[in-house]
PDB file of C-alpha atoms in Angstrom:
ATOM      1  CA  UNK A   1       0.000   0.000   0.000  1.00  0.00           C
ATOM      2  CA  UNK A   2       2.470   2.210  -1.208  1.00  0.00           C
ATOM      3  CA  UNK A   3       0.198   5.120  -2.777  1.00  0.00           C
ATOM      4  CA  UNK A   4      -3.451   6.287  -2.687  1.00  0.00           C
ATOM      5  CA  UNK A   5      -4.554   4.453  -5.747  1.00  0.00           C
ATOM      6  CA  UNK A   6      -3.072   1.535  -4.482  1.00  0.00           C
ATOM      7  CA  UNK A   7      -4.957   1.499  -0.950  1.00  0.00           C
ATOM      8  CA  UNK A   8      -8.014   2.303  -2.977  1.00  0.00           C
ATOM      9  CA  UNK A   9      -7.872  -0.815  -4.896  1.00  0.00           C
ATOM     10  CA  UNK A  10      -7.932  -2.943  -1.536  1.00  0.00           C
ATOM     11  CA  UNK A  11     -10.261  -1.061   0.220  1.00  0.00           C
ATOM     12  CA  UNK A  12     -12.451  -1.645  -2.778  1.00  0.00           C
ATOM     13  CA  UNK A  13     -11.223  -5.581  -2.746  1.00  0.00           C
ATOM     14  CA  UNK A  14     -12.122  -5.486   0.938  1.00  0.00           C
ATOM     15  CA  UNK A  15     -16.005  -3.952   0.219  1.00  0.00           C
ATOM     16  CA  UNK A  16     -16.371  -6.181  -2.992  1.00  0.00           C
ATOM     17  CA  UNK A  17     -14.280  -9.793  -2.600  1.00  0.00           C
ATOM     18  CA  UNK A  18     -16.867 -11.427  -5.116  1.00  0.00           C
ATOM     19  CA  UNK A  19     -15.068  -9.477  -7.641  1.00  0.00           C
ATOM     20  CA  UNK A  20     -12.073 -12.259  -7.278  1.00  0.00           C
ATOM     21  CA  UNK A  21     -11.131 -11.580 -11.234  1.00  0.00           C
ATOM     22  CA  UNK A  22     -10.974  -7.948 -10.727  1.00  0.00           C
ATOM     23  CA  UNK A  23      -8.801  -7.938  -8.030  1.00  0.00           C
ATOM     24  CA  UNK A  24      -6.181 -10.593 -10.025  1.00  0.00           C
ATOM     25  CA  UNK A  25      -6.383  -8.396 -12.818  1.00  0.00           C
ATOM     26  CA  UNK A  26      -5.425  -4.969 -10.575  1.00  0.00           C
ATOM     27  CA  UNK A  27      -2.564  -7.088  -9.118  1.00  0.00           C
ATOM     28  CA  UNK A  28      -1.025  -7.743 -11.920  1.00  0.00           C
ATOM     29  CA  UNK A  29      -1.163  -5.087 -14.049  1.00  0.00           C
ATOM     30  CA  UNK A  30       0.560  -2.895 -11.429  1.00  0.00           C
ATOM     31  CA  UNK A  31       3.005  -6.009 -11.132  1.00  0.00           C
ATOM     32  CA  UNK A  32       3.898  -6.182 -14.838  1.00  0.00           C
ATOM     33  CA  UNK A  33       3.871  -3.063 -15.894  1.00  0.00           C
ATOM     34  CA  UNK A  34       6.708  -0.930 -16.861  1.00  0.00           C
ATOM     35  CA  UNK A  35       8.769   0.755 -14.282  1.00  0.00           C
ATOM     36  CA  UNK A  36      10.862   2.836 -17.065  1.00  0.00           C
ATOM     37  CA  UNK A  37      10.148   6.947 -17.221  1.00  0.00           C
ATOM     38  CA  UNK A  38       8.110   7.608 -20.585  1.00  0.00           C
ATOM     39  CA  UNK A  39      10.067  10.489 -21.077  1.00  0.00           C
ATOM     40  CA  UNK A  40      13.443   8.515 -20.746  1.00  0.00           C
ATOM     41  CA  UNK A  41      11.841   6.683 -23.201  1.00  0.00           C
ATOM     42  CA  UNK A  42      10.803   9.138 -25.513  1.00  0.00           C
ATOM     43  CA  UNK A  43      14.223  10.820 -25.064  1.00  0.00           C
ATOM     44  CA  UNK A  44      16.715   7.645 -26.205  1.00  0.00           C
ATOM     45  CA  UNK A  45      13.811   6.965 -29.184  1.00  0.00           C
ATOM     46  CA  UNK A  46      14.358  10.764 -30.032  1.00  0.00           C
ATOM     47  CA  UNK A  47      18.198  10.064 -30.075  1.00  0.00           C
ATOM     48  CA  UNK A  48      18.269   6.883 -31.775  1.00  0.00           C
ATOM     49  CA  UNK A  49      16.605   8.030 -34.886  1.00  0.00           C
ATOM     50  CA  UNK A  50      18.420  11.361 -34.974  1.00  0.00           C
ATOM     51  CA  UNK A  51      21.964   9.120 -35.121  1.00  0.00           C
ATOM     52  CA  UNK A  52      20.189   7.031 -37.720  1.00  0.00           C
ATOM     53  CA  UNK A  53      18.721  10.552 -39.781  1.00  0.00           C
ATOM     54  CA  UNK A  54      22.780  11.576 -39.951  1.00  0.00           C
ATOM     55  CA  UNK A  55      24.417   8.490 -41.064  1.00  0.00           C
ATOM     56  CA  UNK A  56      22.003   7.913 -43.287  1.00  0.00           C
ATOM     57  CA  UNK A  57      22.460  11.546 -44.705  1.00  0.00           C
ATOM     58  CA  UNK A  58      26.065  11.122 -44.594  1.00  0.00           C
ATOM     59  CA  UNK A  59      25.982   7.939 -46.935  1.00  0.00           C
ATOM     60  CA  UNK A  60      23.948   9.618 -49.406  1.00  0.00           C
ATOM     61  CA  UNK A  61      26.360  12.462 -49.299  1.00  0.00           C
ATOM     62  CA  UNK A  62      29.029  10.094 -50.170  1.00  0.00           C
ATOM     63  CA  UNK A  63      27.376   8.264 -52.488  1.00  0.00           C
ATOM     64  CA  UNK A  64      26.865  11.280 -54.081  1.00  0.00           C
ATOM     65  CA  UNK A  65      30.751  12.502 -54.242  1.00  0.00           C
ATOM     66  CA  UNK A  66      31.859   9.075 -55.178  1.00  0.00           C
ATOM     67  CA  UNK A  67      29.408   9.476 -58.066  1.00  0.00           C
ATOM     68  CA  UNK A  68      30.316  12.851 -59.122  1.00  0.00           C
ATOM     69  CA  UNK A  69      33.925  11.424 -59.060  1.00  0.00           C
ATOM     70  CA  UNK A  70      33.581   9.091 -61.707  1.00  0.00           C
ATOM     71  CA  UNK A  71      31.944  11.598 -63.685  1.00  0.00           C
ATOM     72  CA  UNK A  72      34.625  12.722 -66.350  1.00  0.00           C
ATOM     73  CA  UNK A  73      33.258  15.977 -66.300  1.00  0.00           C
ATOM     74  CA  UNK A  74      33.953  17.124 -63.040  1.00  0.00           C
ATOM     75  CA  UNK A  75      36.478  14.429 -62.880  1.00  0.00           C
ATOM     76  CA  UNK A  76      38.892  16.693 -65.155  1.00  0.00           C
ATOM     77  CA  UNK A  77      38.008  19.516 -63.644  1.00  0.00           C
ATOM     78  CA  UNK A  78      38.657  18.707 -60.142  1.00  0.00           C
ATOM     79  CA  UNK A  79      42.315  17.155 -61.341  1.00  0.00           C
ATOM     80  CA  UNK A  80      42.910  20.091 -62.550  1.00  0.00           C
ATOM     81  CA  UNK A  81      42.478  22.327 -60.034  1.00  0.00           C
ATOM     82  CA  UNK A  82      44.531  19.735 -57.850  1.00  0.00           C
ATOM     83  CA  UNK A  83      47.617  19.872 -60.386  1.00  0.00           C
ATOM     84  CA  UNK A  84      47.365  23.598 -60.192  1.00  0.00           C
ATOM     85  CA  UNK A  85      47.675  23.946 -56.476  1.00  0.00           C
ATOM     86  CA  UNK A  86      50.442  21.495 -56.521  1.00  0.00           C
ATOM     87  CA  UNK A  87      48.299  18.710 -54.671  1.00  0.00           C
ATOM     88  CA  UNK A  88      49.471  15.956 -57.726  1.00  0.00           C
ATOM     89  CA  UNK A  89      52.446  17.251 -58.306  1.00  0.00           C
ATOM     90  CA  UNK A  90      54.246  16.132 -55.374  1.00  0.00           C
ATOM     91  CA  UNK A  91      58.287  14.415 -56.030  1.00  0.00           C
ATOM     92  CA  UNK A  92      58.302  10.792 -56.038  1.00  0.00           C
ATOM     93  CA  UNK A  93      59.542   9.206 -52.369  1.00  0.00           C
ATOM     94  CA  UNK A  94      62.364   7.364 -52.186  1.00  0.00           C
ATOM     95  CA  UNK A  95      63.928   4.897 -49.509  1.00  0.00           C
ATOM     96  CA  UNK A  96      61.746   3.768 -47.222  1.00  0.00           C
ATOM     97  CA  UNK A  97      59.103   6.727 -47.325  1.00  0.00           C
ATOM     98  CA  UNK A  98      58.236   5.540 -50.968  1.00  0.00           C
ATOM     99  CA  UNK A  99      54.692   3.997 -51.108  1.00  0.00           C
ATOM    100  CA  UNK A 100      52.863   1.693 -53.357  1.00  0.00           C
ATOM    101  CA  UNK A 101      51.349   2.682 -56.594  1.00  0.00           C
ATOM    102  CA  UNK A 102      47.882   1.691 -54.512  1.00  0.00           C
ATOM    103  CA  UNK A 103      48.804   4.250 -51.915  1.00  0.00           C
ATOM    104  CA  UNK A 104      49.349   7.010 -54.354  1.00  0.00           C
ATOM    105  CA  UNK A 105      46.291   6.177 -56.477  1.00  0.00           C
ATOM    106  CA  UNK A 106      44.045   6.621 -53.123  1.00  0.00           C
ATOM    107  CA  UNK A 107      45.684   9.800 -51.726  1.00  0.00           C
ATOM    108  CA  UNK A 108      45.015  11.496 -55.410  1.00  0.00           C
ATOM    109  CA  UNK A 109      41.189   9.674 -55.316  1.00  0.00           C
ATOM    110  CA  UNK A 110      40.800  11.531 -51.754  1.00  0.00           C
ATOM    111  CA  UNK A 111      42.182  14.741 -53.140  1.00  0.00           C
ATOM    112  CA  UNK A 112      39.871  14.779 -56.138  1.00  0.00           C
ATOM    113  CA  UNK A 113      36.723  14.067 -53.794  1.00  0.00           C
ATOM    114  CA  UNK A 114      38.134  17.045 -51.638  1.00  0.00           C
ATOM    115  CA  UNK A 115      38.461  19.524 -54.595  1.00  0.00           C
ATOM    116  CA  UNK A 116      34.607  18.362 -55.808  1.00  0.00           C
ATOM    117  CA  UNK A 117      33.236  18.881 -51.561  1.00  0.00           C
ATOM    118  CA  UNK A 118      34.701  22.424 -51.458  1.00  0.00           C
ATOM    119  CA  UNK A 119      33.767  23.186 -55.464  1.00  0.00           C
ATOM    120  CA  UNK A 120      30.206  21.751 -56.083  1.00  0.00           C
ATOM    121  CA  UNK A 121      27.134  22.290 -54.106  1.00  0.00           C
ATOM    122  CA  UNK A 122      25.149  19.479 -54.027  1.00  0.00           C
ATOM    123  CA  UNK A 123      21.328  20.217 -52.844  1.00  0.00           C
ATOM    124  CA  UNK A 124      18.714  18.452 -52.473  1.00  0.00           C
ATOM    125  CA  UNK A 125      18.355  14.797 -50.735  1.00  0.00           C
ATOM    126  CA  UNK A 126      22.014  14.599 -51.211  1.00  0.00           C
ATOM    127  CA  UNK A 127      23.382  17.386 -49.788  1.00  0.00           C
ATOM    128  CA  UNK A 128      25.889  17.803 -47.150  1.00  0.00           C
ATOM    129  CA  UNK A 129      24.077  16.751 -43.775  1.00  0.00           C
ATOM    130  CA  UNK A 130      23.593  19.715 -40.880  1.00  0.00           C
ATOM    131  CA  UNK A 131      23.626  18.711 -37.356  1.00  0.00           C
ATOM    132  CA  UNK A 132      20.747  21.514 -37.140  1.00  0.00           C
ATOM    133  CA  UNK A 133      18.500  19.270 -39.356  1.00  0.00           C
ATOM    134  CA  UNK A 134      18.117  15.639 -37.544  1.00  0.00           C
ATOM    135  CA  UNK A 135      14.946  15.315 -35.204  1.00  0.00           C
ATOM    136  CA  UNK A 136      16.866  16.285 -31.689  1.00  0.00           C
ATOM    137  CA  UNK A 137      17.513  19.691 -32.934  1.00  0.00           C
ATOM    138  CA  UNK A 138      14.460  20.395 -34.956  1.00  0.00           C
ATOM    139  CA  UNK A 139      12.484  19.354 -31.190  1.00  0.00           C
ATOM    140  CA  UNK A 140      14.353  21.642 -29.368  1.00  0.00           C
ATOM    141  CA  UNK A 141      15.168  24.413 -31.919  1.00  0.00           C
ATOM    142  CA  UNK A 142      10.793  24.217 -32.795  1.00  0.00           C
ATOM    143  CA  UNK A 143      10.026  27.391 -30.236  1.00  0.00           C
ATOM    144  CA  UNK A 144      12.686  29.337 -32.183  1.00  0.00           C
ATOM    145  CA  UNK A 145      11.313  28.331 -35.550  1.00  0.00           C
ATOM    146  CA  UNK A 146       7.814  29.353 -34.337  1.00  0.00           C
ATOM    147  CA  UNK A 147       8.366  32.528 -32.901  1.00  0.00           C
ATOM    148  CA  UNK A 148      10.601  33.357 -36.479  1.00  0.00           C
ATOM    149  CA  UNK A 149       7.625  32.539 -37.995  1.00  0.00           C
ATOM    150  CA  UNK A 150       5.102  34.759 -36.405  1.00  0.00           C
ATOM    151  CA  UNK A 151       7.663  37.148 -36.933  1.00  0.00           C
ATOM    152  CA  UNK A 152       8.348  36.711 -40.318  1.00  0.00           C
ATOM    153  CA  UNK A 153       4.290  36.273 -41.018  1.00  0.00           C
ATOM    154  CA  UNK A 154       3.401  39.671 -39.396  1.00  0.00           C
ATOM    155  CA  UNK A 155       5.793  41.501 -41.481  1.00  0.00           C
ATOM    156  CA  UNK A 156       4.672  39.802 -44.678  1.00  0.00           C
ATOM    157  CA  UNK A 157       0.500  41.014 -43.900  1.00  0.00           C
ATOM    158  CA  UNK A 158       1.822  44.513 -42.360  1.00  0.00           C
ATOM    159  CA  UNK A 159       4.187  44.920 -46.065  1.00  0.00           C
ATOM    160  CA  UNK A 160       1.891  43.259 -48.875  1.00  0.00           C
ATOM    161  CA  UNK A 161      -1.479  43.529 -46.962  1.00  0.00           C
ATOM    162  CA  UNK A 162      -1.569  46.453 -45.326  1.00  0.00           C
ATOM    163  CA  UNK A 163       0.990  48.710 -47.227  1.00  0.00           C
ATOM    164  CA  UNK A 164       0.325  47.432 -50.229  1.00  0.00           C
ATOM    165  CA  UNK A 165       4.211  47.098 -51.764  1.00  0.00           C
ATOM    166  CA  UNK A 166       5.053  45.287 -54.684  1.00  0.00           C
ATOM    167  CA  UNK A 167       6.313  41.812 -54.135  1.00  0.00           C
ATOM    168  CA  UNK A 168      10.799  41.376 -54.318  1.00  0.00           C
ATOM    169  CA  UNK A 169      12.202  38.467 -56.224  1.00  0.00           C
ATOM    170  CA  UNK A 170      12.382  36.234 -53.243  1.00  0.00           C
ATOM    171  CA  UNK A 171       8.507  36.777 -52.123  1.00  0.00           C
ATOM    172  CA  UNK A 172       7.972  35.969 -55.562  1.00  0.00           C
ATOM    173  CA  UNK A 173       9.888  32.774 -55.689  1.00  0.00           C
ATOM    174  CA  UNK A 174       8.302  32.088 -52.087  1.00  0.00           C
ATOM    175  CA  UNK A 175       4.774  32.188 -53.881  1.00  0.00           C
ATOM    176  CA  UNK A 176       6.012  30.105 -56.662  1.00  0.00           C
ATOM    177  CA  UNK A 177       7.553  27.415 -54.236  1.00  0.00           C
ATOM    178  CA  UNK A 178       4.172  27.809 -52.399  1.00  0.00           C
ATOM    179  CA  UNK A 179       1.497  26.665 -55.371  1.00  0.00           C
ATOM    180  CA  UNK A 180       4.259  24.216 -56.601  1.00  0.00           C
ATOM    181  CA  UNK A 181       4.100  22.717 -52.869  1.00  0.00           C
ATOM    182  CA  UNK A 182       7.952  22.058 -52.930  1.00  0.00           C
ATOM    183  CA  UNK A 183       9.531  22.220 -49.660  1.00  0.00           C
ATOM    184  CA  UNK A 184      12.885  24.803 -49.215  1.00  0.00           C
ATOM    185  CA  UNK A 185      15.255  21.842 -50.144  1.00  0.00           C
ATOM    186  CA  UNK A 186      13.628  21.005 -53.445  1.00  0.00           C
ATOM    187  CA  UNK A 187      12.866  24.200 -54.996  1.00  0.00           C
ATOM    188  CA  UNK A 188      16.427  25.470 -54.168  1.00  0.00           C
ATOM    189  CA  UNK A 189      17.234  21.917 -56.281  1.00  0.00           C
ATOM    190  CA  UNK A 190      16.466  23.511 -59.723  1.00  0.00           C
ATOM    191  CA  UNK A 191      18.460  24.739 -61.777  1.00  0.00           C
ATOM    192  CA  UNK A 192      18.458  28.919 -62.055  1.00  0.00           C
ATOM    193  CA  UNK A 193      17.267  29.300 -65.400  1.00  0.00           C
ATOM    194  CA  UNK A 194      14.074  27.465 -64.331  1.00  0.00           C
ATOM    195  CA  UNK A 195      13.801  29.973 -61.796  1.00  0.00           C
ATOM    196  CA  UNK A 196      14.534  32.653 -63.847  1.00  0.00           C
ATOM    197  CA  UNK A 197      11.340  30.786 -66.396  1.00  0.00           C
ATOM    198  CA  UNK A 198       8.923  31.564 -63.123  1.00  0.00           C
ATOM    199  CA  UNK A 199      10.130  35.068 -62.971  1.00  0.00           C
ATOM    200  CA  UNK A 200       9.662  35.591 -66.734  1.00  0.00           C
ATOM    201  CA  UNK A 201       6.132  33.944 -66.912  1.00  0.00           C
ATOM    202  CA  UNK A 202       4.905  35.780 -63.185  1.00  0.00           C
ATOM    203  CA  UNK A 203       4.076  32.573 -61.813  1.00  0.00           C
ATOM    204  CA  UNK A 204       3.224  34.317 -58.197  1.00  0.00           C
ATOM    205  CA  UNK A 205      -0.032  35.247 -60.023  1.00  0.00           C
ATOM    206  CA  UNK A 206      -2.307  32.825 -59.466  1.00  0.00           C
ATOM    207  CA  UNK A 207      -4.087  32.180 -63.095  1.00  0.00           C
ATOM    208  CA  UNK A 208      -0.738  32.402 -64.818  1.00  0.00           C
ATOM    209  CA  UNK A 209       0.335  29.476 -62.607  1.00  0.00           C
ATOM    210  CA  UNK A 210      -2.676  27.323 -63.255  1.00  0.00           C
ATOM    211  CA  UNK A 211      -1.993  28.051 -67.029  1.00  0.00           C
ATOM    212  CA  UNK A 212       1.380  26.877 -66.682  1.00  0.00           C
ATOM    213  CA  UNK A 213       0.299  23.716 -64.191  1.00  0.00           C
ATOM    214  CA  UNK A 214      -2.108  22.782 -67.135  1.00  0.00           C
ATOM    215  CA  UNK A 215       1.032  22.855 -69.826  1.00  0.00           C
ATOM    216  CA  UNK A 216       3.088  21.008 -67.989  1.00  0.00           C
ATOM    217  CA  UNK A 217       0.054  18.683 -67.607  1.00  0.00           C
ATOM    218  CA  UNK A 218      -0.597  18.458 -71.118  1.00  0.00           C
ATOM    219  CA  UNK A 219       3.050  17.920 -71.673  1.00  0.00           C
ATOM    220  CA  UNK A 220       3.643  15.015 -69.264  1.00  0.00           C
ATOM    221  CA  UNK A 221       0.803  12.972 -71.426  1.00  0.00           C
ATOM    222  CA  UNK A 222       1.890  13.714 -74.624  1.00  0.00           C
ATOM    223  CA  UNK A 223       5.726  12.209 -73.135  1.00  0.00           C
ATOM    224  CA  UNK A 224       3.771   9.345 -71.472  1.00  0.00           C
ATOM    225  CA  UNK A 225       1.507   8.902 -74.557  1.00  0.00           C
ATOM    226  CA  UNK A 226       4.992   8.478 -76.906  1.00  0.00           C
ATOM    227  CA  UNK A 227       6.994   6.418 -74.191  1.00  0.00           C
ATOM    228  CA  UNK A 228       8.035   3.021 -75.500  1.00  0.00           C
ATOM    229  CA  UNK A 229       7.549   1.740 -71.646  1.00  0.00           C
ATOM    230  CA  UNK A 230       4.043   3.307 -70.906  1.00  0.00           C
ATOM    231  CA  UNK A 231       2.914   2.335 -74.201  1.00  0.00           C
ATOM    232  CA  UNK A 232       4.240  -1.764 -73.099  1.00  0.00           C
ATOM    233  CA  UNK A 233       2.567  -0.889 -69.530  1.00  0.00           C
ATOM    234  CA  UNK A 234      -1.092  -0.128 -70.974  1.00  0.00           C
ATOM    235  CA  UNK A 235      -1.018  -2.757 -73.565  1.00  0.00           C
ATOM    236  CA  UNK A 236      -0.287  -5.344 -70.592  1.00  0.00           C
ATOM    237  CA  UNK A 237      -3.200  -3.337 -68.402  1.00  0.00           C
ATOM    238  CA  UNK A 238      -5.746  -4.009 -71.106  1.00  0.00           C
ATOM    239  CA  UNK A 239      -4.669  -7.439 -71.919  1.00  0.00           C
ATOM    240  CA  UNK A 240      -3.040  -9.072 -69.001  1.00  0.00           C
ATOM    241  CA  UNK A 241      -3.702  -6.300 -65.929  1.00  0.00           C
ATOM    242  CA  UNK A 242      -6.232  -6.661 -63.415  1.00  0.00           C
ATOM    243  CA  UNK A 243      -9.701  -7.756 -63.748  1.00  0.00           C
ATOM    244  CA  UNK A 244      -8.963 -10.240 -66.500  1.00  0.00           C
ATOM    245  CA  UNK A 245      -9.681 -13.872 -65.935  1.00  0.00           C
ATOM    246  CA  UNK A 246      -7.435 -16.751 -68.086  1.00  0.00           C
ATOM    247  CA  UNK A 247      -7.417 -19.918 -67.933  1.00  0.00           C
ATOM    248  CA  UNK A 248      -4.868 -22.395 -68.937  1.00  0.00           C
ATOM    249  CA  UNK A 249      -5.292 -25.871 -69.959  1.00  0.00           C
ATOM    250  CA  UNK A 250      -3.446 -28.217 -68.674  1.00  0.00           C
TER     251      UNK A 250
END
């Protein structure tokens, strides 16, 4: 009888000891049931997945080097910014510092995945990971991100509402990333003259976006109308999909 609900479970056994399957049932649920903190649980769950969330970013990251490295494109570009600040030009080794042709073919594969980090800037799923991005941070960094928002929302309706000035580039390309429904990461994935297409076409207006949704609509069919594959795909629908009963003799 540790604690008021407990006592009030056998004074009720006490008034009521027909109930015998009641009582067994009380009894063991406080018996077998967890004596672990929720929030310590909550916590190391938290902190599991945010580990997992990095690594996980971090492979695609280097997935993503390794793949740009192979690319002769920005293969030859990033050897020769390493030959011109003397990274490949190093003197041979001789006595017992000299190293295997395996060693040297490494330290210049490391030196051209350097050169592409520092020189291209990968967005999107496979950028560089943030420790500011996993779960812990965005939990305990969500206040901040609130309060920036009611901020940031107040002076957009006291500006464009209430004042009535004419949208900048970036509230423009804010609206745009808005009716595409592309998060921050995504929409700063395209390429700048796409951008520079929304600017040209005033996409922030409303029926000049649904004009341009409906093209690019209208486009994707006529590409999915001439594709080899969807053409194989709804011949094998209409013949061989779902909803079509065969039988085969034996």
């Amino acid at each position: 009888l540790q604690d008021e609900e407990t006592r009030k479970d056998y004074d009720y056994m006490l008034d009521h000891p027909e109930e015998y399957y009641r009582h067994y049932y009380h009894y063991y649920r406080r018996r077998l049931a967890p004596k672990v903190d929720v929030t310590i649980v909550i916590l190391v769950t938290v902190c599991a997945i945010s580990v997992f969330q990095f690594f996980s970013w971090w492979s695609s990251y280097n997935e993503a080097i390794n793949y740009l490295a192979s690319v002769p494109k920005y293969r030859i570009q990033a050897t020769e910014i390493a030959r011109q600040q003397g990274l490949l030009n190093k003197t041979k080794e001789k006595g017992k510092n000299r190293r295997s042709k395996e060693e040297i073919r490494e330290e210049e594969e490391e030196i051209i995945k350097d050169i592409i980090k520092n020189k291209i800037d990968i967005k999107g799923g496979y950028q560089k990971p943030k420790i500011y991005d996993i779960l812990l941070f965005q939990i305990l960094l969500a206040p901040f991100y609130w309060c920036k928002y009611i901020v940031w929302y107040c002076w957009w309706i006291y500006c464009f509402t209430i004042k009535g000035q004419e949208y900048g580039v970036e509230e423009k390309l804010y609206i745009i990333r808005r009716y595409m429904k592309m998060s921050q990461s995504q929409f700063d994935s395209l390429e700048d003259h796409q951008k520079e297409t929304f600017l040209e076409r005033q996409l922030w207006i409303r029926e000049n976006y649904e004009v341009y949704k409906r093209e690019q609509e209208e486009e994707l069919k006529k590409k999915m109308a001439l594709d080899p594959r969807w053409k194989r795909y709804r011949r094998w629908m209409k013949n061989e999909g779902p909803g079509r009963l065969t039988f085969i003799d034996d």
